[in-house]
Short mmCIF file of C-alpha atoms in Angstrom, two decimals:
data_model
loop_
_atom_site.label_atom_id
_atom_site.label_comp_id
_atom_site.label_asym_id
_atom_site.label_seq_id
_atom_site.Cartn_x
_atom_site.Cartn_y
_atom_site.Cartn_z
CA MET A 264 6.66 4.52 51.28
CA SER A 265 7.76 1.21 49.89
CA HIS A 266 4.82 1.35 47.55
CA ALA A 267 6.00 4.75 46.28
CA ASP A 268 9.54 3.41 45.78
CA HIS A 269 8.16 0.49 43.84
CA ALA A 270 6.10 2.81 41.66
CA ASP A 271 9.20 4.94 41.16
CA ALA A 272 11.27 2.02 39.93
CA GLU A 273 8.43 0.96 37.69
CA GLY A 274 8.17 4.48 36.30
CA LEU A 275 11.87 4.55 35.48
CA ASP A 276 11.58 1.16 33.83
CA ARG A 277 8.68 2.36 31.78
CA HIS A 278 10.51 5.48 30.62
CA GLN A 279 13.54 3.54 29.52
CA THR A 280 11.49 1.14 27.42
CA GLU A 281 9.12 3.71 25.98
CA VAL A 282 9.13 3.49 22.22
CA ALA A 283 8.51 5.92 19.38
CA PRO A 284 6.14 5.13 16.51
CA GLY A 285 7.39 2.28 14.39
CA GLU A 286 9.96 1.26 16.97
CA GLU A 287 9.74 -2.02 18.74
CA PHE A 288 10.05 -3.04 22.35
CA ALA A 289 13.61 -2.74 23.51
CA GLU A 290 13.34 -5.94 25.56
CA GLU A 291 12.85 -8.29 22.58
CA ASP A 292 9.44 -9.54 23.70
CA ILE A 293 8.55 -10.87 20.29
CA GLY A 294 5.44 -12.78 21.38
CA LYS A 295 3.85 -9.70 22.92
CA GLY A 296 4.69 -7.73 19.77
CA ILE A 297 3.07 -10.32 17.50
CA ARG A 298 -0.07 -10.21 19.65
CA GLY A 299 -0.32 -6.43 19.17
CA TYR A 300 0.05 -6.72 15.39
CA LEU A 301 -2.51 -9.56 15.26
CA ILE A 302 -5.07 -7.45 17.16
CA GLY A 303 -4.39 -4.56 14.79
CA LEU A 304 -4.71 -6.79 11.72
CA ALA A 305 -8.00 -8.29 12.95
CA LEU A 306 -9.52 -4.87 13.75
CA ALA A 307 -8.35 -3.36 10.46
CA ALA A 308 -9.68 -6.33 8.46
CA LEU A 309 -13.02 -6.12 10.27
CA LEU A 310 -13.37 -2.40 9.53
CA THR A 311 -12.36 -2.91 5.88
CA VAL A 312 -14.94 -5.68 5.43
CA CYS A 313 -17.58 -3.49 7.07
CA SER A 314 -16.95 -0.57 4.75
CA PHE A 315 -16.91 -2.77 1.62
CA ALA A 316 -20.09 -4.55 2.78
CA ILE A 317 -22.07 -1.43 3.61
CA VAL A 318 -21.70 -0.07 0.06
CA HIS A 319 -23.66 -3.04 -1.29
CA ALA A 320 -26.03 -3.36 1.67
CA LYS A 321 -29.63 -2.80 0.67
CA PHE A 322 -31.00 -2.38 4.19
CA VAL A 323 -29.04 0.79 4.97
CA TRP A 324 -30.65 4.19 4.47
CA ALA A 325 -28.84 5.46 1.36
CA PRO A 326 -27.69 8.91 2.63
CA ALA A 327 -26.06 7.23 5.64
CA VAL A 328 -23.73 5.08 3.53
CA PRO A 329 -21.05 7.72 2.75
CA VAL A 330 -21.06 8.83 6.39
CA ALA A 331 -20.60 5.23 7.52
CA VAL A 332 -17.73 4.71 5.06
CA ILE A 333 -15.97 7.83 6.39
CA VAL A 334 -16.49 6.73 10.00
CA PHE A 335 -15.06 3.27 9.25
CA ALA A 336 -12.09 4.87 7.45
CA ILE A 337 -11.26 7.17 10.37
CA ALA A 338 -11.59 4.26 12.81
CA GLN A 339 -9.26 2.15 10.68
CA MET A 340 -6.71 4.96 10.51
CA GLY A 341 -6.82 5.08 14.31
CA VAL A 342 -6.27 1.33 14.51
CA HIS A 343 -3.26 1.61 12.17
CA LEU A 344 -1.80 4.48 14.21
CA VAL A 345 -2.10 2.62 17.50
CA PHE A 346 -1.24 -0.96 16.56
CA PHE A 347 1.12 -0.53 13.59
CA LEU A 348 2.74 2.89 14.11
CA HIS A 349 2.70 2.56 17.92
CA ILE A 350 1.47 6.04 18.72
CA THR A 351 1.07 5.93 22.48
CA THR A 352 0.47 8.40 25.30
CA GLY A 353 3.94 7.79 26.73
CA PRO A 354 6.36 10.64 27.45
CA ASP A 355 8.63 9.74 24.53
CA ASN A 356 5.67 10.04 22.20
CA ILE A 357 4.48 13.52 23.16
CA ASN A 358 6.35 15.21 20.31
CA ASN A 359 4.96 12.69 17.83
CA VAL A 360 1.42 13.17 19.10
CA MET A 361 1.71 16.97 18.93
CA ALA A 362 3.01 16.76 15.36
CA LEU A 363 0.18 14.38 14.49
CA ALA A 364 -2.37 16.77 16.00
CA PHE A 365 -1.01 19.60 13.87
CA GLY A 366 -1.09 17.35 10.80
CA VAL A 367 -4.71 16.40 11.44
CA LEU A 368 -5.65 20.08 11.90
CA PHE A 369 -3.93 20.91 8.61
CA VAL A 370 -5.58 18.05 6.71
CA VAL A 371 -9.04 18.94 8.04
CA LEU A 372 -8.61 22.62 7.14
CA LEU A 373 -7.25 21.77 3.68
CA ILE A 374 -9.88 19.23 2.63
CA GLY A 375 -12.84 20.71 4.51
CA GLY A 376 -12.04 24.25 3.42
CA SER A 377 -11.55 23.31 -0.23
CA VAL A 378 -14.82 21.37 -0.40
CA TRP A 379 -16.73 24.08 1.46
CA ILE A 380 -15.42 26.97 -0.66
CA MET A 381 -15.79 25.20 -3.97
CA SER A 382 -19.34 23.96 -3.28
CA ASN A 383 -20.28 27.47 -2.19
CA MET A 384 -18.86 28.91 -5.41
CA ASN A 385 -20.63 26.25 -7.48
CA SER A 386 -23.98 27.03 -5.89
CA ASN A 387 -23.44 30.77 -6.43
CA MET A 388 -22.43 30.29 -10.07
CA MET A 389 -24.85 31.66 -12.66
CA PRO A 390 -26.38 28.95 -14.84
CA ALA A 391 -24.58 28.46 -18.15
CA MET A 392 -26.07 30.72 -20.78
CA PRO A 393 -26.32 29.76 -24.41
CA PRO A 394 -23.25 31.17 -26.18
CA SER A 395 -25.37 33.04 -28.78
CA SER A 396 -26.99 35.43 -26.28
CA SER A 397 -23.87 37.35 -25.24
CA PRO A 398 -20.65 35.83 -26.57
CA GLN A 399 -18.27 38.43 -25.06
CA SER A 400 -19.32 38.03 -21.45
CA SER A 401 -20.20 34.35 -21.27
CA GLN A 402 -17.24 32.96 -23.20
CA PRO A 403 -14.49 33.47 -20.58
CA SER A 404 -16.54 31.90 -17.81
CA MET A 405 -17.58 28.84 -19.81
CA PRO A 406 -14.56 26.64 -18.94
CA MET A 407 -15.20 27.33 -15.27
CA ILE A 408 -18.87 26.41 -15.44
CA GLN A 409 -18.92 23.46 -17.75
CA PRO A 410 -16.88 20.86 -15.85
CA MET A 411 -18.90 21.46 -12.71
CA ARG A 412 -22.31 21.25 -14.31
CA HIS A 413 -22.20 17.57 -15.28
CA MET B 191 0.19 13.22 48.04
CA SER B 192 0.26 12.91 51.80
CA GLY B 193 3.35 14.98 52.73
CA ALA B 194 2.42 18.13 50.84
CA ALA B 195 4.04 20.48 53.40
CA SER B 196 7.46 18.81 53.67
CA PRO B 197 10.47 20.54 52.06
CA ALA B 198 11.13 17.56 49.84
CA SER B 199 7.73 17.83 48.21
CA VAL B 200 8.25 21.57 47.64
CA THR B 201 11.28 20.83 45.50
CA VAL B 202 9.27 18.17 43.71
CA LEU B 203 6.57 20.71 42.93
CA ARG B 204 9.11 23.19 41.53
CA GLY B 205 9.48 21.24 38.36
CA ASP B 206 9.69 22.18 34.74
CA PRO B 207 6.92 24.80 34.38
CA TYR B 208 6.62 24.18 30.65
CA HIS B 209 6.34 20.44 31.05
CA LEU B 210 3.54 18.94 29.00
CA GLY B 211 2.02 15.51 29.34
CA HIS B 212 2.55 12.62 31.68
CA SER B 213 4.82 12.74 34.66
CA ARG B 214 5.26 10.90 37.91
CA ASP B 215 2.30 11.54 40.25
CA GLY B 216 0.96 14.16 37.86
CA HIS B 217 3.49 16.87 38.74
CA GLY B 218 7.18 17.41 39.34
CA GLU B 219 9.95 16.98 36.84
CA SER B 220 9.62 14.20 34.37
CA ARG B 221 12.37 11.63 34.21
CA ALA B 222 11.49 10.68 30.67
CA THR B 223 14.32 11.26 28.24
CA GLY B 224 14.30 14.44 26.22
CA ARG B 225 12.66 16.55 28.94
CA GLY B 226 13.05 17.44 32.62
CA THR B 227 15.95 15.65 34.23
CA GLY B 228 15.76 12.69 31.90
CA GLY B 229 18.73 13.63 29.75
CA PRO B 230 18.80 13.47 25.96
CA SER B 231 16.58 11.03 24.13
CA PRO B 232 18.13 7.98 22.52
CA LYS B 233 18.97 8.44 18.88
CA ARG B 234 16.26 6.06 17.65
CA ILE B 235 13.59 8.31 19.25
CA ILE B 236 15.01 11.41 17.57
CA VAL B 237 15.38 9.72 14.19
CA ALA B 238 11.83 8.37 14.36
CA TYR B 239 10.53 11.84 15.29
CA GLY B 240 12.28 13.46 12.34
CA PHE B 241 10.96 10.83 9.97
CA TRP B 242 7.50 11.21 11.48
CA ILE B 243 7.60 14.92 10.56
CA PHE B 244 8.45 13.91 6.97
CA ILE B 245 5.54 11.45 6.90
CA LEU B 246 3.14 14.12 8.12
CA SER B 247 4.32 16.49 5.40
CA ASP B 248 3.74 13.69 2.89
CA ILE B 249 0.23 13.21 4.27
CA VAL B 250 -0.43 16.94 3.89
CA MET B 251 0.57 16.58 0.23
CA PHE B 252 -1.86 13.66 -0.16
CA ALA B 253 -4.51 15.77 1.55
CA SER B 254 -4.19 18.42 -1.15
CA PHE B 255 -4.62 15.71 -3.81
CA PHE B 256 -7.67 14.43 -1.91
CA ALA B 257 -9.05 17.98 -1.82
CA SER B 258 -8.56 18.45 -5.57
CA TYR B 259 -10.18 15.05 -6.21
CA ALA B 260 -13.17 15.98 -4.04
CA VAL B 261 -13.56 19.28 -5.89
CA LEU B 262 -13.12 17.85 -9.40
CA GLN B 263 -15.07 14.64 -8.83
CA GLY B 264 -18.16 15.98 -10.58
CA GLY B 265 -16.27 17.25 -13.63
CA VAL B 266 -16.66 14.15 -15.76
CA SER B 267 -17.24 16.14 -18.98
CA ASP B 268 -18.21 13.53 -21.63
CA GLY B 269 -16.06 10.81 -20.04
CA PRO B 270 -17.09 7.88 -17.83
CA THR B 271 -18.22 8.36 -14.24
CA GLY B 272 -16.82 6.59 -11.18
CA PRO B 273 -19.30 3.71 -10.95
CA GLU B 274 -18.65 2.87 -14.62
CA ILE B 275 -14.90 2.39 -14.24
CA PHE B 276 -14.35 1.17 -10.67
CA ASP B 277 -13.95 -2.58 -10.17
CA LEU B 278 -14.52 -3.09 -6.45
CA SER B 279 -13.44 -6.74 -6.35
CA ARG B 280 -10.01 -5.75 -7.66
CA ILE B 281 -9.86 -2.95 -5.07
CA ALA B 282 -10.76 -5.44 -2.32
CA ILE B 283 -7.84 -7.68 -3.36
CA GLU B 284 -5.47 -4.67 -3.47
CA THR B 285 -6.63 -3.63 0.01
CA ALA B 286 -6.08 -7.13 1.39
CA LEU B 287 -2.59 -7.30 -0.15
CA LEU B 288 -1.55 -3.95 1.32
CA LEU B 289 -3.02 -4.70 4.77
CA LEU B 290 -1.26 -8.08 4.91
CA SER B 291 1.99 -6.47 3.74
CA SER B 292 1.67 -3.98 6.59
CA PHE B 293 1.32 -6.91 8.99
CA THR B 294 4.34 -8.77 7.61
CA CYS B 295 6.31 -5.51 7.73
CA GLY B 296 5.44 -5.39 11.44
CA MET B 297 6.73 -8.96 11.77
CA ALA B 298 9.95 -7.86 10.06
CA SER B 299 10.47 -5.02 12.54
CA LEU B 300 9.83 -7.43 15.44
CA ALA B 301 12.43 -9.80 13.99
CA LEU B 302 14.74 -6.82 13.61
CA SER B 303 14.47 -5.96 17.32
CA ALA B 304 15.02 -9.61 18.21
CA ARG B 305 18.06 -9.70 15.86
CA ARG B 306 16.77 -12.76 13.99
CA MET B 307 18.13 -12.62 10.46
CA LEU B 308 16.20 -15.47 8.79
CA LEU B 309 12.84 -14.33 10.18
CA PHE B 310 13.60 -10.74 9.18
CA GLN B 311 14.58 -11.59 5.61
CA THR B 312 11.57 -13.90 5.18
CA ALA B 313 9.11 -11.30 6.48
CA MET B 314 10.64 -8.59 4.27
CA ALA B 315 10.49 -10.88 1.23
CA VAL B 316 6.81 -11.64 1.88
CA THR B 317 6.19 -7.89 2.31
CA PHE B 318 7.88 -7.27 -1.04
CA CYS B 319 5.75 -9.87 -2.82
CA LEU B 320 2.51 -8.48 -1.37
CA GLY B 321 3.51 -4.90 -2.23
CA ALA B 322 4.56 -5.89 -5.74
CA GLY B 323 1.20 -7.62 -6.21
CA PHE B 324 -0.52 -4.41 -5.18
CA VAL B 325 1.49 -2.33 -7.64
CA ALA B 326 0.86 -4.86 -10.42
CA LEU B 327 -2.91 -4.80 -9.88
CA GLU B 328 -2.92 -1.01 -9.87
CA ALA B 329 -0.83 -0.87 -13.04
CA MET B 330 -3.30 -3.29 -14.69
CA GLU B 331 -6.19 -1.04 -13.66
CA PHE B 332 -4.49 2.04 -15.12
CA TYR B 333 -3.63 0.16 -18.32
CA ASP B 334 -7.25 -1.00 -18.71
CA LEU B 335 -8.55 2.53 -18.20
CA ILE B 336 -6.17 4.03 -20.75
CA GLN B 337 -7.07 1.28 -23.23
CA ARG B 338 -10.75 2.14 -22.78
CA ASN B 339 -9.99 5.78 -23.63
CA ALA B 340 -10.46 6.78 -20.01
CA GLY B 341 -6.95 8.13 -19.46
CA PRO B 342 -5.98 11.13 -17.37
CA SER B 343 -6.55 13.58 -20.23
CA ARG B 344 -10.21 12.62 -20.70
CA SER B 345 -11.82 14.69 -17.93
CA ALA B 346 -11.04 16.65 -14.78
CA PHE B 347 -12.35 13.75 -12.71
CA LEU B 348 -9.97 11.28 -14.37
CA SER B 349 -7.03 13.71 -14.10
CA SER B 350 -7.49 14.05 -10.36
CA PHE B 351 -8.13 10.31 -10.00
CA PHE B 352 -4.91 9.37 -11.79
CA THR B 353 -2.94 11.98 -9.84
CA LEU B 354 -4.16 10.83 -6.42
CA VAL B 355 -4.07 7.07 -6.97
CA GLY B 356 -0.94 7.25 -9.13
CA CYS B 357 0.90 9.27 -6.48
CA HIS B 358 0.09 6.60 -3.91
CA GLY B 359 1.21 3.87 -6.32
CA LEU B 360 4.45 5.76 -6.93
CA HIS B 361 5.05 5.93 -3.17
CA VAL B 362 4.50 2.17 -2.88
CA SER B 363 6.90 1.53 -5.79
CA ILE B 364 9.61 3.67 -4.18
CA GLY B 365 8.88 1.88 -0.90
CA LEU B 366 9.54 -1.45 -2.65
CA LEU B 367 12.95 -0.22 -3.80
CA TRP B 368 13.70 0.97 -0.29
CA LEU B 369 12.60 -2.43 1.06
CA LEU B 370 15.08 -4.27 -1.18
CA THR B 371 17.82 -1.84 -0.14
CA MET B 372 17.16 -2.52 3.54
CA MET B 373 17.16 -6.30 2.99
CA ALA B 374 20.54 -6.01 1.28
CA GLN B 375 21.98 -3.65 3.90
CA VAL B 376 20.92 -5.82 6.85
CA LEU B 377 22.31 -8.87 5.06
CA ALA B 378 25.62 -7.21 4.23
CA LYS B 379 26.21 -5.07 7.34
CA GLY B 380 24.29 -6.96 9.98
CA PHE B 381 22.16 -5.43 12.73
CA ARG B 382 24.26 -2.28 13.08
CA SER B 383 22.42 0.42 14.99
CA ASP B 384 22.27 2.90 12.11
CA ILE B 385 20.97 0.18 9.77
CA VAL B 386 18.36 -0.80 12.35
CA ARG B 387 17.19 2.82 12.66
CA ARG B 388 16.98 3.09 8.88
CA THR B 389 14.91 -0.07 8.67
CA LEU B 390 12.54 1.19 11.37
CA CYS B 391 12.07 4.37 9.33
CA PHE B 392 11.17 2.16 6.37
CA ALA B 393 8.58 0.37 8.54
CA LEU B 394 7.09 3.75 9.49
CA PHE B 395 6.90 4.72 5.81
CA TRP B 396 5.22 1.44 4.83
CA HIS B 397 2.59 1.64 7.59
CA ALA B 398 1.89 5.27 6.68
CA LEU B 399 1.27 4.26 3.04
CA ASP B 400 -1.35 1.81 4.27
CA ILE B 401 -3.06 4.63 6.17
CA VAL B 402 -3.17 6.72 2.99
CA TRP B 403 -4.60 3.73 1.11
CA VAL B 404 -7.44 3.52 3.67
CA GLY B 405 -8.36 7.07 2.64
CA VAL B 406 -8.02 6.24 -1.07
CA PHE B 407 -10.22 3.15 -1.11
CA SER B 408 -12.83 4.78 1.13
CA VAL B 409 -13.08 8.18 -0.53
CA VAL B 410 -12.26 7.34 -4.15
CA TYR B 411 -13.51 3.82 -4.74
CA LEU B 412 -16.23 3.12 -2.16
CA MET B 413 -17.81 6.58 -2.02
CA GLY B 414 -17.21 6.96 -5.76
CA SER B 415 -19.18 3.81 -6.62
CA ILE B 416 -22.26 4.74 -4.61
CA THR B 417 -24.79 5.67 -7.24
#
């Protein structure tokens, strides 16, 4: 029972000091805060160096390089969210996390959908015909074709 | 739970049925603020949530610029391609400046919570210098490109490039103005609670710009210079 009471008091303490993204610890523990930012800075710097290095690396299988760059970028965004913006799993952060989840869904749909649809349209596009063969029909579609062909 | 049949635990179980997320012992009403029996959230939580919604809408706007860049990337027309115009060493310096400025901005918000004026003003001034260096390097890059007849009107690729990177640069420039405003307000009005909340919103904005820059240097510069 005393254990439960202790946990209770701890839980209350935790709720009162829970912080939203970008907000700092209410109990001015500046040393602990600096440690968090230093960990974030080190991780972010490491991931940045990795993604700059892998572009020039000769030993990496070429098609894997863009995938690796994207993976490093997503990892670094996660590091920034956790260590700099202080997105946590705490109760005061649930609304922020839900909004973030919706934002991520929106961004994935927007970018992924645009790239998917446009590459599909490009691959279904008829090859550019010489303008002399049928000027009436090919002329309107030329501006659509030409920028994509190069 | 050991006493599952006692009346007290029945009332515990009859909690907020729409409660989502963490709570004591996994069920029952949460005592966190803003839900259950916790009472209203403190104002700093609500302000940060509202500003977080704004940041997400800003990121959605950047996402549409990213999407248009990804679609128009191949449309170089007769202009230069990505690997011909990107200078990765300059981008590495810009990245380092912005990452360090994010760190010093974090130091400033720690000093703000600790109510230490000198540390706060120093950290904000360092953040300003790093951010201004970033904007200067980007302006030099844009100037060089326009001088080499590779301006935004040259090709669809360059239009989308200038829109995406320029929009980020514009955000950083506005952030620098906001930074100076917050330095002046904290100096003039002290650590008043509304000023502190405003400054924490600025910190959120600045960190979010660094997240967008991670996307820019990865997608535009690094993936764009792979031949």
